[in-house]
Coordinates of C-alpha atoms in Angstrom, one line a residue:
X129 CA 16.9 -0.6 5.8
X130 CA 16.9 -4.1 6.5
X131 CA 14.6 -4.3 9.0
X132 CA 12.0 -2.0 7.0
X133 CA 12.5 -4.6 4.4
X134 CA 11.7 -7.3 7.4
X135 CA 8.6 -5.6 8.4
X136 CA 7.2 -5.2 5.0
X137 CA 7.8 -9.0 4.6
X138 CA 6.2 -9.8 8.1
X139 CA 2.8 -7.9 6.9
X140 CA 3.0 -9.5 3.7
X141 CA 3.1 -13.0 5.4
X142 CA 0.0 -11.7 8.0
X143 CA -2.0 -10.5 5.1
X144 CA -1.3 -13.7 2.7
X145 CA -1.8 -16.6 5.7
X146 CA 1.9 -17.1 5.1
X147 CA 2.6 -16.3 9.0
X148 CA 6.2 -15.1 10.2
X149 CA 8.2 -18.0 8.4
X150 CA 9.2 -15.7 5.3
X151 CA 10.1 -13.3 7.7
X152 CA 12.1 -14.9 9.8
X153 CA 14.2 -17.1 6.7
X154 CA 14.8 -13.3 5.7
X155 CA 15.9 -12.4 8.9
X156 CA 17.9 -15.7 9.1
X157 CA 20.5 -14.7 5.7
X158 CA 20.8 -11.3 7.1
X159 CA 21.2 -11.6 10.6
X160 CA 24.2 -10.4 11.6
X161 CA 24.0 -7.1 9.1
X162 CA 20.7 -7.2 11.4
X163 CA 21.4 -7.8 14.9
X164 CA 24.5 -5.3 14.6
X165 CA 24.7 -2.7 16.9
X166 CA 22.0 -4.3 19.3
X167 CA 21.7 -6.5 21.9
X168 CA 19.0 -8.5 24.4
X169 CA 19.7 -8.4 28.4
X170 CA 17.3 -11.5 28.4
X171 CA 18.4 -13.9 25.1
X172 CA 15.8 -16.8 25.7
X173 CA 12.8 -14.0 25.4
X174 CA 11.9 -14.9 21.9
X175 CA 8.8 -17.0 20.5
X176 CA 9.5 -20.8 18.8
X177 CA 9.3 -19.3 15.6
X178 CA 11.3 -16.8 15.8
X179 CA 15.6 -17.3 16.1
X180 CA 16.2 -14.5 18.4
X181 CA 15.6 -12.3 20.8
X182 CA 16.2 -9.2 19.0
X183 CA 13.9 -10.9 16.3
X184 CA 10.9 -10.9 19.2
X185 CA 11.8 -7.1 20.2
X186 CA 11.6 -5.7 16.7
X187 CA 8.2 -8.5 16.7
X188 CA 6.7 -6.5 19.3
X189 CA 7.7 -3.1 17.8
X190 CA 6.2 -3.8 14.8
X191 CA 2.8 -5.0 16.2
X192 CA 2.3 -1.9 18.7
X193 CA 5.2 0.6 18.3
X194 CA 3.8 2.7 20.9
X195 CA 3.1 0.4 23.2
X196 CA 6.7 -1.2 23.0
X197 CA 8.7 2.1 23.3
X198 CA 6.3 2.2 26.8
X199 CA 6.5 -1.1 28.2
X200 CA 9.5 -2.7 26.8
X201 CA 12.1 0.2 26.7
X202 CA 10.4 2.4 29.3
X203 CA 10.9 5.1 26.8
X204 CA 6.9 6.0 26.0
X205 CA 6.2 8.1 23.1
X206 CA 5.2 11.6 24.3
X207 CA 3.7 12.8 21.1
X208 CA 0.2 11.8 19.5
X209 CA 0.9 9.4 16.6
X210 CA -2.0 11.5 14.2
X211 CA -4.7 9.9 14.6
X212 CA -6.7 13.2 15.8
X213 CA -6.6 14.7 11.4
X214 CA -7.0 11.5 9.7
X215 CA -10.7 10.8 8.8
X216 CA -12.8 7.9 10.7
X217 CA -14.6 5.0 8.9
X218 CA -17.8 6.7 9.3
X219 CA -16.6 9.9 7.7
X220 CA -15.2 8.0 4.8
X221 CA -18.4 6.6 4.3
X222 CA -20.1 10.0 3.8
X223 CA -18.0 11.1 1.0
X224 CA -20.6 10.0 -0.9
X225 CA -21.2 12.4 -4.2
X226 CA -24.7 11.1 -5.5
X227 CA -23.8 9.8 -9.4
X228 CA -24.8 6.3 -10.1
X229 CA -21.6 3.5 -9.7
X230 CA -19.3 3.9 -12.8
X231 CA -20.3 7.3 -13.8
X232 CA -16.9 10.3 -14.4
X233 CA -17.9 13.2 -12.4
X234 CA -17.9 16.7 -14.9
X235 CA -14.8 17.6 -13.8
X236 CA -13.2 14.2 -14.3
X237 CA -10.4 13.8 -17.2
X238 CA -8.0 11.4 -16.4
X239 CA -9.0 7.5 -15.3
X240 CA -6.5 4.9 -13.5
X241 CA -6.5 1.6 -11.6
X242 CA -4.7 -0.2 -9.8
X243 CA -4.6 -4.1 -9.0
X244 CA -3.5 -5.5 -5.2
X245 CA -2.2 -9.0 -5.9
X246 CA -2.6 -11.4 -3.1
X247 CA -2.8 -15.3 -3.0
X248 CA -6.4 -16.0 -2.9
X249 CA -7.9 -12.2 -4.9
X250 CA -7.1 -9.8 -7.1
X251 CA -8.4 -6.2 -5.5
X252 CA -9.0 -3.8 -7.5
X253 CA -10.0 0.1 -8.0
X254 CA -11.4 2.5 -11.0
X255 CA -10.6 6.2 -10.0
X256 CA -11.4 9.5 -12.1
X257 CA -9.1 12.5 -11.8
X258 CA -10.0 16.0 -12.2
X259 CA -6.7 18.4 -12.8
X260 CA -6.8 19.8 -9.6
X261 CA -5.6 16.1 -8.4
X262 CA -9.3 15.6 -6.6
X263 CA -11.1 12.1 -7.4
X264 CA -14.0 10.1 -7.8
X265 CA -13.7 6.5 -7.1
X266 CA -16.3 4.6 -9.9
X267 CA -15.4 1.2 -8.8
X268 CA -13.9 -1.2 -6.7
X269 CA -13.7 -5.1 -6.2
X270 CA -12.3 -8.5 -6.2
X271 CA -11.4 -11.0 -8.8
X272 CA -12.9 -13.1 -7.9
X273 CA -16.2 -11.0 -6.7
X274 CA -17.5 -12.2 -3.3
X275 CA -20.4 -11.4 -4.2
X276 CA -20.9 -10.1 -0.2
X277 CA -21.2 -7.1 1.4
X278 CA -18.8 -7.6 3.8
X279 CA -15.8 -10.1 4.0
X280 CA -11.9 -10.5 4.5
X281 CA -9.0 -11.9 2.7
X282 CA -9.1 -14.7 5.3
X283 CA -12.5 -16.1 5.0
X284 CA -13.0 -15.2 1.2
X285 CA -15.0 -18.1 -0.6
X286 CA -14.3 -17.6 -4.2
X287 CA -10.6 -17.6 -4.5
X288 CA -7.9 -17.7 -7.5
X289 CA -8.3 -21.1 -7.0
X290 CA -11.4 -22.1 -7.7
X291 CA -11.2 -19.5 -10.8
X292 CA -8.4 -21.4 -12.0
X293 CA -8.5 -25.0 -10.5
X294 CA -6.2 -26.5 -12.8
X295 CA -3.2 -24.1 -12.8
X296 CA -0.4 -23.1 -10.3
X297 CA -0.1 -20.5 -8.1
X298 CA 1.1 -18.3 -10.3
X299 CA -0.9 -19.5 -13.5
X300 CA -3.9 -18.9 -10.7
X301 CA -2.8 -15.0 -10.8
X302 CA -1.6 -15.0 -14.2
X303 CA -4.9 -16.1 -15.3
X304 CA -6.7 -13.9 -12.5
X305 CA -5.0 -10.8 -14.0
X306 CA -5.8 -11.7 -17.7
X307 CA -9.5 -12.2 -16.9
X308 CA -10.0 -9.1 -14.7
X309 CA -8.0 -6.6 -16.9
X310 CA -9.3 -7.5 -20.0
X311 CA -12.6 -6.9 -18.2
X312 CA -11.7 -3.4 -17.1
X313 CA -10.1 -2.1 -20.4
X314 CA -13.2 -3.2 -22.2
X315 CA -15.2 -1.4 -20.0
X316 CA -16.4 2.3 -21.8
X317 CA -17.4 5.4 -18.8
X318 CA -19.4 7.7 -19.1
X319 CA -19.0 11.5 -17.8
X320 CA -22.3 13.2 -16.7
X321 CA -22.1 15.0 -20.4
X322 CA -21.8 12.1 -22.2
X323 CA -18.5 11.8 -22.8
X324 CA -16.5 8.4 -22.9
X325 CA -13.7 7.0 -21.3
X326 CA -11.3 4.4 -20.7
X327 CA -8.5 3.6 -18.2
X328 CA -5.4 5.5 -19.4
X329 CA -3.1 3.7 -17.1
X330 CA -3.3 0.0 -14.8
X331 CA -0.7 0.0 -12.5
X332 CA -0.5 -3.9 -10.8
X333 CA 1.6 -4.8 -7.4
X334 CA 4.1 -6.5 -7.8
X335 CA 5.8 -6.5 -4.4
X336 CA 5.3 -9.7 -3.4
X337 CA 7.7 -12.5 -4.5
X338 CA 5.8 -15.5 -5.0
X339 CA 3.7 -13.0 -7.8
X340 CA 6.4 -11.4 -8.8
X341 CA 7.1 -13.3 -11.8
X342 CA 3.2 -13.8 -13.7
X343 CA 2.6 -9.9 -12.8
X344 CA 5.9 -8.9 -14.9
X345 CA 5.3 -12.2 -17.3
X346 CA 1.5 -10.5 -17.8
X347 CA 2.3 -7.0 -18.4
X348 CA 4.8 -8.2 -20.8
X349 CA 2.4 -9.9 -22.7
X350 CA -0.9 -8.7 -22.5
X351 CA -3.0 -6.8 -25.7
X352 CA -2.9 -3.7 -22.8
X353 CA 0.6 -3.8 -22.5
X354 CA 1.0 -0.5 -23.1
X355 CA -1.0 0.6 -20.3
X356 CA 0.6 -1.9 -17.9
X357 CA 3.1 -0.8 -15.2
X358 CA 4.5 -3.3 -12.2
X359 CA 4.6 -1.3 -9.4
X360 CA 7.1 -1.6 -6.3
X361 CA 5.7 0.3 -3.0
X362 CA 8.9 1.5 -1.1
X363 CA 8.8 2.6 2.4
X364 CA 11.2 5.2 2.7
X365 CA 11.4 6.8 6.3
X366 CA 12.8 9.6 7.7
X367 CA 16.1 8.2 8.1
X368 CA 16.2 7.0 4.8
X369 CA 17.4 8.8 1.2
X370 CA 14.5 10.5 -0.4
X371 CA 13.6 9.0 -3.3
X372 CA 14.4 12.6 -5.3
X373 CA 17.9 11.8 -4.4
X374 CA 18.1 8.3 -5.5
X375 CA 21.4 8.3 -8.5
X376 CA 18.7 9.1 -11.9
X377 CA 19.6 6.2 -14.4
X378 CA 19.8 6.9 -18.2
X379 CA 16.2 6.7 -19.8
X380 CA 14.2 6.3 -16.4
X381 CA 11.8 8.7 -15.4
X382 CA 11.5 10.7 -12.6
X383 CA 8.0 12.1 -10.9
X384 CA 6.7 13.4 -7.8
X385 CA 8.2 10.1 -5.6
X386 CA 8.5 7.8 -8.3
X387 CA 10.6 6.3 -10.9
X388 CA 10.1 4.3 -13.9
X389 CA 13.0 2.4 -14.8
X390 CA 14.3 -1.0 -16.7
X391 CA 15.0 -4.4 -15.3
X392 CA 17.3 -6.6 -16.8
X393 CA 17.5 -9.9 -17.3
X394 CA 14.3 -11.9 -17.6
X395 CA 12.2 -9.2 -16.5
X396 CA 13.1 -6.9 -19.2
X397 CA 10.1 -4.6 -18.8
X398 CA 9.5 -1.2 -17.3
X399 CA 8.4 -0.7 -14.2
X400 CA 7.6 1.9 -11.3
X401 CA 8.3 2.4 -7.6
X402 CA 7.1 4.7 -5.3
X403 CA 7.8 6.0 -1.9
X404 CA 4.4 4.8 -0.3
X405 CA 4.7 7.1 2.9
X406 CA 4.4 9.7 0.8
X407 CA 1.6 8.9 -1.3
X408 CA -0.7 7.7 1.3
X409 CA 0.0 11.2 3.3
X410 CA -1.2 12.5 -0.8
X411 CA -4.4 9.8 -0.4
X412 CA -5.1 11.1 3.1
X413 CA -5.1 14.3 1.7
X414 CA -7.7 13.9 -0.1
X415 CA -9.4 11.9 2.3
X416 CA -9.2 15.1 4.4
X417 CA -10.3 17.8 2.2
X418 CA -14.0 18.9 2.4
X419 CA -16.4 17.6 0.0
X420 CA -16.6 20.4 -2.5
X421 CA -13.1 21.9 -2.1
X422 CA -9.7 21.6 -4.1
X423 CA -8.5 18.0 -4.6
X424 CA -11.6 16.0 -2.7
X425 CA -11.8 12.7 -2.9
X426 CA -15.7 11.1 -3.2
X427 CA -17.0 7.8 -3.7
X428 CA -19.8 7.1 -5.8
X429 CA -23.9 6.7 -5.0
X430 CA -25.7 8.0 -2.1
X431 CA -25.7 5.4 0.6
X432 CA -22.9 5.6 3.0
X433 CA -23.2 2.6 4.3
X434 CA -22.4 0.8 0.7
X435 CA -18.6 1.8 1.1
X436 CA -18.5 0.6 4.7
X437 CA -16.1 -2.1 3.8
X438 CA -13.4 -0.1 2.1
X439 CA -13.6 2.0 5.0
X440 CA -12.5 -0.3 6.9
X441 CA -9.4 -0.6 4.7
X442 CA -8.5 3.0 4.4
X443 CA -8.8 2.9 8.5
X444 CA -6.6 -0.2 8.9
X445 CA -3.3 2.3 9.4
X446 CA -2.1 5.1 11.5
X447 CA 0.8 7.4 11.0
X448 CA 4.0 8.3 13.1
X449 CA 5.4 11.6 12.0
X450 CA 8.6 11.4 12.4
X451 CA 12.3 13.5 11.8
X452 CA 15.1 12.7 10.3
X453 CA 17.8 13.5 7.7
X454 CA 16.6 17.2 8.1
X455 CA 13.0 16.8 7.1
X456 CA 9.4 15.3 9.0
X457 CA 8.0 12.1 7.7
X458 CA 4.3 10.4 8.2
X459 CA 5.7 6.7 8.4
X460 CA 2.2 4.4 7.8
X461 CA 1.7 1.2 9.7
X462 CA -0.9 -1.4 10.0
X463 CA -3.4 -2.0 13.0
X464 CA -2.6 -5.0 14.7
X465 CA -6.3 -5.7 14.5
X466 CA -6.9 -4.8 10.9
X467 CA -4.5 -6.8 8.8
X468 CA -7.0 -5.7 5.0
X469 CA -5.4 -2.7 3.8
X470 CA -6.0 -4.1 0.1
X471 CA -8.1 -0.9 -1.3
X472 CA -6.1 1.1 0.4
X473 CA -3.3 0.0 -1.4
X474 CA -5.2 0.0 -4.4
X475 CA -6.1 3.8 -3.8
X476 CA -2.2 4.7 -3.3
X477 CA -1.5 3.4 -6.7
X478 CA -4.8 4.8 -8.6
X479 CA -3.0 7.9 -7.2
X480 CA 0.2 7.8 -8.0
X481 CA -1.3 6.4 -11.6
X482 CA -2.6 10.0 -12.2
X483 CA 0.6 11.8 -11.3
X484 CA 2.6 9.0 -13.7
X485 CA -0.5 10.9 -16.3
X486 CA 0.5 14.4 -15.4
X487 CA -1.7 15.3 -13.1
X488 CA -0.1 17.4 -10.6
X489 CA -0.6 16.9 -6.8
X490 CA 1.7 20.2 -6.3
X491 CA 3.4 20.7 -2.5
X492 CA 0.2 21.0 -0.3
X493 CA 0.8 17.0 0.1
X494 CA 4.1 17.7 2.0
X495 CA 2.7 17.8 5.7
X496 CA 3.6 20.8 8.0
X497 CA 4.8 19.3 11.0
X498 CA 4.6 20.7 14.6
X499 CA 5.8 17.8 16.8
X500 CA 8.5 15.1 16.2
X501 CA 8.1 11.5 17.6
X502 CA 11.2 11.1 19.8
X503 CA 13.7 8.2 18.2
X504 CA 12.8 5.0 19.3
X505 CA 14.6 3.5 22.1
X506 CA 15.4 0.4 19.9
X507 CA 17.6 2.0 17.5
X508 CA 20.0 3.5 20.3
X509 CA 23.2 1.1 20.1
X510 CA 23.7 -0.8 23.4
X511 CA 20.6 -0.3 24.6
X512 CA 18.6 -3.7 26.1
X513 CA 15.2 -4.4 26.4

């Protein structure tokens, strides 16, 4: 558990600019709960910035998992990690569905966002439901907008910073999220019949320490408190506890891999998390399904190559299926090479928005597994690398 708390830190650093230093200082108060059971045949193998050489192995693993199992433990993966079903950037680009940008689909009933909280932006995503849990993505962005048609978090230009020059970090996001919320609930769409709506439900990451704080402080205090959740992404694996067996607390609520609970203390405010392996198998699902069938999921106008850029974000992770605790799991990692899974992310959470509204994604979204990916080397006590 530790160490999948680790890796979520790592990427978080990667993403942010932060680089492995929270990582490691997390790694430092926990290591010996960490380094238990394991062991390095070469101790000095380990980078200046890292305090270990365990630290470097699960480093490696964590970059390439595949290629580590191959050339570090001599144990190489034998099954395909799933690439071959999910959809390529230039098929995601042609789920286009011909209505202009910001226009509900006929079917549509239900509308949710989600906000992806990072240092310098705020990305963000508009998605219509129909009740047969298929979607129509209206609208997607940054707060700042970067007014390009292709950039990355790294070499963004407008930033929280220059939005809010004379605040804090967190007054940077906490005035961020007021601006582009407000902008969003204010915001009227239109079906193809006429009909109006507004977002129903904003959920807003929350994940990430350093944010933690103004997210929670904001959704407390916001005129669209109401429709404000922070949300916590878990990722529970196949050797961890399903989140349907977590102990149910008094008043929470329970849904299709997510919970809505209290916190105490100074963040006194409801809030939801959700067992992210399993909603971006949902995502994917949709991702999957031909344009026209049950549960689709289509972008808005009809030039592919206008969604080319969150493409490249719902491309930037594979999947390991993998067994444990009697049942298969697609465990999601991140491409070494593409560290901008922000819409992605935002997607995830428009998704799991809709369920939180009652729209049922019923048990197609539990994958039917044919192989298992053998148990990495790593994890066998006493075994060196």
């Amino acid at each position: 558990q530790k160490w999948e708390q680790y890796g979520e830190i790592r990427a978080d650093g990667l993403r942010t600019g932060a680089g492995l230093a929270p990582a490691t200082e997390f790694y430092r108060r926990h290591r010996a709960e960490m380094d238990e059971g394991a062991f390095a045949a070469w101790e000095s193998r380990k980078n200046p910035d890292e305090l270990s050489a365990i630290q470097h192995a699960m480093n490696l693993r964590l970059q390439n998992p595949k290629a580590f199992a191959s050339e570090y433990q001599n144990q190489p993966e034998r099954e395909s990690l799933g690439d071959e079903a999910l959809p390529t950037p230039d098929e995601i680009c042609e789920r286009v569905n011909g209505l202009a940008r910001g226009v509900v689909p006929g079917a549509g009933q239900k509308l949710t966002a989600f906000v992806d909280v990072q240092q310098k932006l705020l990305f963000w995503c508009v998605v219509a439901w129909d009740l047969k849990f298929g979607g129509s993505v209206l609208d997607y962005g940054t707060f700042p907008d970067q007014n390009r048609p292709y950039f990355t978090l790294a070499d963004s230009r407008r930033t929280l910073a220059h939005a809010c020059p004379k605040a804090g970090l967190e007054g940077q996001i906490y005035g961020g999220l007021q601006t582009l919320v407000d902008t969003l609930m204010a915001r009227l769409w239109k079906r193809e019949d006429g009909a109006e709506f507004r977002i129903e439900r904003i959920l807003i990451d929350a994940n990430w320490s350093q944010s933690t704080d103004p997210v929670y402080q904001f959704c407390r205090a916001s005129q669209h408190s109401a429709l404000l959740l922070p949300s916590h992404g878990r990722f529970v694996g196949a050797a961890g506890k399903p989140m349907d067996q977590y102990h149910r607390v008094p008043g929470e609520q329970v849904g299709l891999n997510w919970r809505i609970g209290m916190n105490v203390g100074k963040r006194k405010i409801r809030h939801v998390i959700y067992d992210t392996n399993f909603w971006k198998t949902t995502l994917f699902n949709r991702l999957s399904a031909a344009l026209g069938d049950r549960g689709a999921l289509t972008f808005w106008g009809r030039d592919p190559e206008s969604h080319r850029l969150i493409a490249a974000h719902l491309s930037s992770e594979y999947r390991i299926r993998t067994a444990g605790r009697g049942r298969t799991v697609d465990e999601w990692r991140l491409r070494p090479d593409r560290p901008d899974n922000h819409w992605l992310d935002c997607l995830v959470g428009c998704a799991v928005a809709a369920s939180i509204l009652g729209i049922s994604a019923g048990t197609d979204d539990v994958p039917e597994v044919k192989r298992v990916v053998s148990v990495p080397a790593h994890m066998r006590v006493g075994r060196a690398f």
